[in-house]
Coordinates of C-alpha atoms in Angstrom, one line a residue:
M1339 CA 0.3 0.2 -0.2
D1340 CA 1.4 3.4 -0.7
G1341 CA 1.6 6.6 1.2
A1342 CA -1.5 8.2 -0.9
S1343 CA -3.2 5.2 -0.2
L1344 CA -2.9 5.3 3.4
H1345 CA -3.5 9.3 3.9
D1346 CA -6.4 8.9 2.2
R1347 CA -7.7 6.1 4.9
A1348 CA -6.4 8.2 7.8
F1349 CA -8.5 10.8 6.3
Q1350 CA -11.6 8.8 5.9
A1351 CA -10.8 7.1 8.8
T1352 CA -10.3 10.6 11.0
M1353 CA -12.8 12.9 8.9
G1354 CA -16.2 12.5 10.8
P1355 CA -19.5 14.4 10.7
A1356 CA -18.7 17.0 12.8
E1357 CA -15.1 17.5 11.4
V1358 CA -17.1 18.2 8.3
I1359 CA -20.3 20.2 10.0
A1360 CA -17.2 22.7 11.1
L1361 CA -15.2 23.0 7.8
I1362 CA -19.0 24.0 5.9
R1363 CA -19.6 26.4 9.2
A1364 CA -15.5 27.9 8.5
H1365 CA -15.4 28.6 4.6
G1366 CA -19.4 30.0 5.3
R1367 CA -21.2 31.5 2.9
A1368 CA -17.8 31.3 0.2
F1369 CA -18.0 27.8 -0.8
T1370 CA -19.4 26.9 -3.8
P1371 CA -20.0 23.8 -5.4
T1372 CA -17.2 23.7 -8.5
P1373 CA -18.2 21.9 -11.6
M1374 CA -16.4 18.2 -12.0
G1375 CA -13.2 19.1 -13.7
A1376 CA -13.3 22.8 -13.4
K1377 CA -10.5 24.5 -11.5
A1378 CA -11.1 27.2 -9.9
P1379 CA -11.2 30.8 -11.0
A1380 CA -8.3 32.3 -9.2
E1381 CA -10.1 35.6 -8.4
A1382 CA -12.0 33.5 -5.7
G1383 CA -9.3 33.8 -3.0
F1384 CA -10.3 30.1 -2.7
V1385 CA -7.3 29.1 -0.2
R1386 CA -7.4 25.4 0.7
A1387 CA -7.6 24.4 4.0
G1388 CA -4.8 22.0 5.2
I1389 CA -5.9 19.3 7.7
G1390 CA -3.3 19.0 9.2
G1391 CA -4.8 19.8 12.4
L1392 CA -7.7 17.4 11.7
V1393 CA -6.4 14.5 11.5
R1394 CA -5.8 12.1 14.7
P1395 CA -2.5 10.4 15.0
M1396 CA -2.4 7.0 13.3
P1397 CA -2.4 4.1 16.2
E1398 CA 0.9 2.6 15.6
P1399 CA 1.3 -1.0 14.3
A1400 CA 0.9 -4.0 16.4
A1401 CA 4.0 -5.9 14.5
D1402 CA 5.6 -2.1 16.1
V1403 CA 4.8 -3.0 19.4
A1404 CA 5.9 -6.0 19.0
R1405 CA 9.4 -5.3 18.3
R1406 CA 9.7 -2.8 21.3
D1407 CA 11.6 -4.2 24.8
P1408 CA 9.1 -3.1 27.0
V1409 CA 12.4 -4.3 29.6
A1410 CA 13.8 -1.5 28.1
E1411 CA 11.8 1.1 28.6
V1412 CA 11.5 0.5 32.0
V1413 CA 14.0 2.3 34.9
A1414 CA 15.4 -1.0 36.9
A1415 CA 14.2 -1.0 40.6
P1416 CA 16.8 -1.0 42.6
V1417 CA 17.6 -5.0 44.0
A1418 CA 18.0 -5.6 47.6
P1419 CA 20.9 -8.5 48.0
A1420 CA 19.4 -11.8 49.1
V1421 CA 19.0 -12.5 52.1
D1422 CA 20.2 -16.3 53.7
P1423 CA 17.6 -18.0 54.8
A1424 CA 19.6 -20.7 56.4
P1425 CA 20.3 -18.4 59.9
L1426 CA 16.5 -17.6 60.2
I1427 CA 15.7 -21.2 59.9
A1428 CA 18.3 -22.1 62.7
A1429 CA 17.3 -19.6 64.5
A1430 CA 13.1 -20.6 64.0
R1431 CA 13.9 -24.3 64.7
A1432 CA 15.8 -23.1 67.7
E1433 CA 13.0 -21.1 69.4
G1434 CA 11.0 -24.4 68.8
E1435 CA 13.2 -27.0 71.0
A1436 CA 14.0 -24.0 73.4
A1437 CA 9.9 -23.5 73.9
G1438 CA 8.8 -27.8 72.9
R1439 CA 11.9 -28.0 75.9
A1440 CA 10.4 -26.2 78.5
D1441 CA 6.7 -27.2 78.3
G1442 CA 7.8 -31.1 78.4
I1443 CA 9.9 -30.3 81.7
A1444 CA 6.7 -28.1 83.2
A1445 CA 4.3 -30.8 81.9
G1446 CA 6.6 -33.4 83.9
Q1447 CA 7.3 -31.0 86.8
V1448 CA 3.6 -31.1 87.2
M1449 CA 3.3 -34.5 86.9
G1450 CA 5.8 -35.2 89.2
H1451 CA 4.7 -33.5 91.4
A1452 CA 1.5 -35.7 91.2
A1453 CA 2.5 -38.8 91.8
G1454 CA 5.0 -38.1 94.7
I1455 CA 1.6 -36.8 96.1
A1456 CA 0.4 -39.6 95.8
E1457 CA 2.8 -42.3 97.0
G1458 CA 3.0 -39.9 100.0
R1459 CA -0.9 -40.4 101.2
A1460 CA -0.4 -44.4 99.9
M1461 CA 2.7 -44.5 101.5
A1462 CA 0.8 -42.6 105.1
L1463 CA -2.1 -45.2 104.7
A1464 CA 0.2 -48.1 105.1
E1465 CA 1.1 -46.5 107.7
Q1466 CA -1.7 -45.5 109.2
Q1467 CA -3.4 -48.9 108.9
A1468 CA -0.2 -50.7 109.8
G1469 CA -0.5 -48.7 113.3
L1470 CA -4.1 -49.6 113.7
D1471 CA -3.6 -53.6 113.3
E1472 CA -0.7 -53.7 115.8
A1473 CA -2.6 -51.3 118.2
R1474 CA -5.2 -54.3 117.8
E1475 CA -2.9 -57.1 118.5
I1476 CA -2.0 -55.7 121.6
F1477 CA -5.4 -54.9 123.0
L1478 CA -6.5 -58.3 121.4
A1479 CA -3.5 -59.8 123.5
A1480 CA -4.1 -58.4 126.8
A1481 CA -7.9 -58.6 126.8
R1482 CA -7.7 -62.5 126.5
R1483 CA -4.5 -62.3 129.0
L1484 CA -7.5 -60.6 131.7
D1485 CA -9.6 -63.5 130.7
A1486 CA -7.0 -66.1 131.7
P1487 CA -4.2 -64.1 133.9
S1488 CA -1.2 -66.3 134.9
A1489 CA 1.0 -66.1 138.2
A1490 CA 3.2 -64.3 137.2
D1491 CA 0.6 -61.4 135.3
T1492 CA -0.5 -61.8 138.9
A1493 CA 2.3 -61.1 141.0
A1494 CA 3.2 -58.4 138.4
L1495 CA 0.1 -56.5 138.6
A1496 CA 0.4 -57.1 143.2
A1497 CA 3.7 -55.4 143.9
S1498 CA 3.3 -52.2 141.4
M1499 CA 0.5 -52.0 143.2
E1500 CA 2.3 -52.3 146.4
A1501 CA 5.3 -49.1 144.9
A1502 CA 1.8 -47.6 143.4
V1503 CA 0.7 -47.4 147.6
R1504 CA 4.0 -46.9 149.4
A1505 CA 4.4 -43.7 146.2
L1506 CA 1.4 -42.3 147.5
A1507 CA 2.5 -42.8 150.9
A1508 CA 5.2 -41.2 150.9
K1509 CA 5.1 -38.2 148.9
R1510 CA 1.3 -38.0 151.5
A1511 CA 3.7 -38.6 154.7
G1512 CA 5.6 -35.5 153.1
Q1513 CA 3.4 -33.6 153.4
V1514 CA 2.3 -34.3 157.0
I1515 CA 6.2 -33.6 158.1
D1516 CA 6.6 -30.5 155.9
H1517 CA 3.1 -29.5 157.9
S1518 CA 4.2 -31.2 161.6
P1519 CA 7.2 -32.2 162.0
K1520 CA 7.2 -32.6 165.9
P1521 CA 5.5 -35.7 165.1
F1522 CA 8.2 -37.5 162.7
M1523 CA 10.8 -36.1 165.1
D1524 CA 9.6 -37.8 168.1
R1525 CA 9.8 -41.3 165.8
I1526 CA 13.1 -40.9 164.9
E1527 CA 14.4 -40.7 168.4
A1528 CA 12.5 -43.6 169.2
L1529 CA 14.2 -45.9 166.9
A1530 CA 17.2 -44.3 168.0
E1531 CA 16.5 -44.9 171.4
R1532 CA 16.5 -49.0 170.2
V1533 CA 20.0 -48.8 169.2
S1534 CA 21.1 -45.8 171.2
Q1535 CA 21.9 -48.2 174.0
G1536 CA 25.8 -48.5 174.7
L1537 CA 26.5 -47.7 171.3
R1538 CA 29.9 -44.7 170.8
S1539 CA 27.7 -43.1 168.0
L1540 CA 24.5 -42.8 165.6
E1541 CA 23.8 -42.5 162.1
L1542 CA 20.6 -40.9 160.8
R1543 CA 19.7 -41.2 157.2
L1544 CA 16.9 -38.9 156.3
H1545 CA 15.6 -37.8 152.7
P1546 CA 16.8 -34.2 152.2
D1547 CA 13.5 -32.2 152.6
D1548 CA 12.7 -34.3 155.9
L1549 CA 16.5 -33.1 157.2
A1550 CA 15.2 -29.7 156.3
A1551 CA 11.7 -30.1 158.0
I1552 CA 13.4 -31.1 161.5
T1553 CA 16.8 -28.8 161.1
P1554 CA 14.8 -26.1 163.6
F1555 CA 14.1 -28.6 166.2
L1556 CA 17.1 -30.2 166.6
P1557 CA 18.5 -28.2 169.6
D1558 CA 15.6 -29.4 171.8
S1559 CA 16.9 -33.1 171.6
D1560 CA 19.7 -34.1 173.1
L1561 CA 19.9 -38.0 171.4
L1562 CA 19.7 -36.5 167.8
T1563 CA 22.5 -33.7 168.3
A1564 CA 24.8 -36.0 169.3
S1565 CA 23.6 -38.2 166.2
R1566 CA 25.2 -37.8 163.0
L1567 CA 22.4 -36.3 160.1
V1568 CA 23.3 -37.2 156.6
A1569 CA 20.8 -36.5 153.8
E1570 CA 20.4 -39.5 151.8
P1571 CA 18.2 -38.9 148.2
R1572 CA 17.3 -42.1 147.9
L1573 CA 15.6 -42.4 150.4
S1574 CA 11.6 -41.5 150.5
R1575 CA 9.8 -39.0 152.0
G1576 CA 9.0 -40.5 156.1
D1577 CA 12.1 -43.1 155.5
V1578 CA 14.6 -43.2 158.6
D1579 CA 17.5 -45.0 157.9
I1580 CA 19.4 -44.9 161.0
R1581 CA 23.5 -47.3 161.3
A1582 CA 25.2 -48.1 164.6
D1583 CA 28.3 -50.6 164.8
G1584 CA 27.7 -52.3 161.5
I1585 CA 23.8 -52.2 163.0
R1586 CA 20.8 -50.8 160.7
L1587 CA 18.0 -50.0 161.2
A1588 CA 15.6 -49.4 159.0
D1589 CA 12.2 -48.2 158.9
L1590 CA 10.9 -47.6 155.2
L1591 CA 7.6 -46.6 153.3
Q1592 CA 9.6 -48.4 150.5
S1593 CA 11.9 -51.5 150.2
D1594 CA 15.4 -50.5 149.9
T1595 CA 16.6 -51.4 146.5
T1596 CA 20.3 -50.3 147.1
G1597 CA 21.6 -52.9 149.3
A1598 CA 24.2 -49.4 150.7

């Protein structure tokens, strides 16, 4: 296709009804039809109007658009440096492992604490049950012995009761001596009188509290003043142990178990 044909096609494509009307108005009445093949007179003053301003630019052929390099027309944007993902992956993996380990340790501690409490309760219940069983057996054995006591049990019970009575008597005697020591002093003199005839010295052993109770009354007794009074903590309150030249006379509320 030559240049004239392209120009005619461009003109036909760009000249529409609006352009034609605008062209008629521009020339007004000076526009007159001219017969086919006739030349316009020179004196008519007709000036061919240019159509360059009325022609729209033709679109660029598709082949030329396709030949363009779109990459060359775009300004290259700065490219960020490539980041190695390996350290980020390793850090994320380490963080996940640490969190999982901490959660596991916490869960293990909770489970271990609960298991320890349960085990401790079980042991305590077992020990309590064992103690109850032992106490029950002791009670049953005592009940059987009370139903049919042996001679030894009876003797032991009698001795225990006698010792308890003597201890109670000694305590009572001490209270009486503290309240009224003169009768006790008279009893000591009577005992001393029985063994003092023909003997050069007497030794009287008393409980320390009894000796302290009668000490203020010693100057009134010639026999006790000449005797040697000894505090003997092993004696009970109210006991008197008199010794003279290998002779011993004891007036005891409790039996002497020391052999002294």
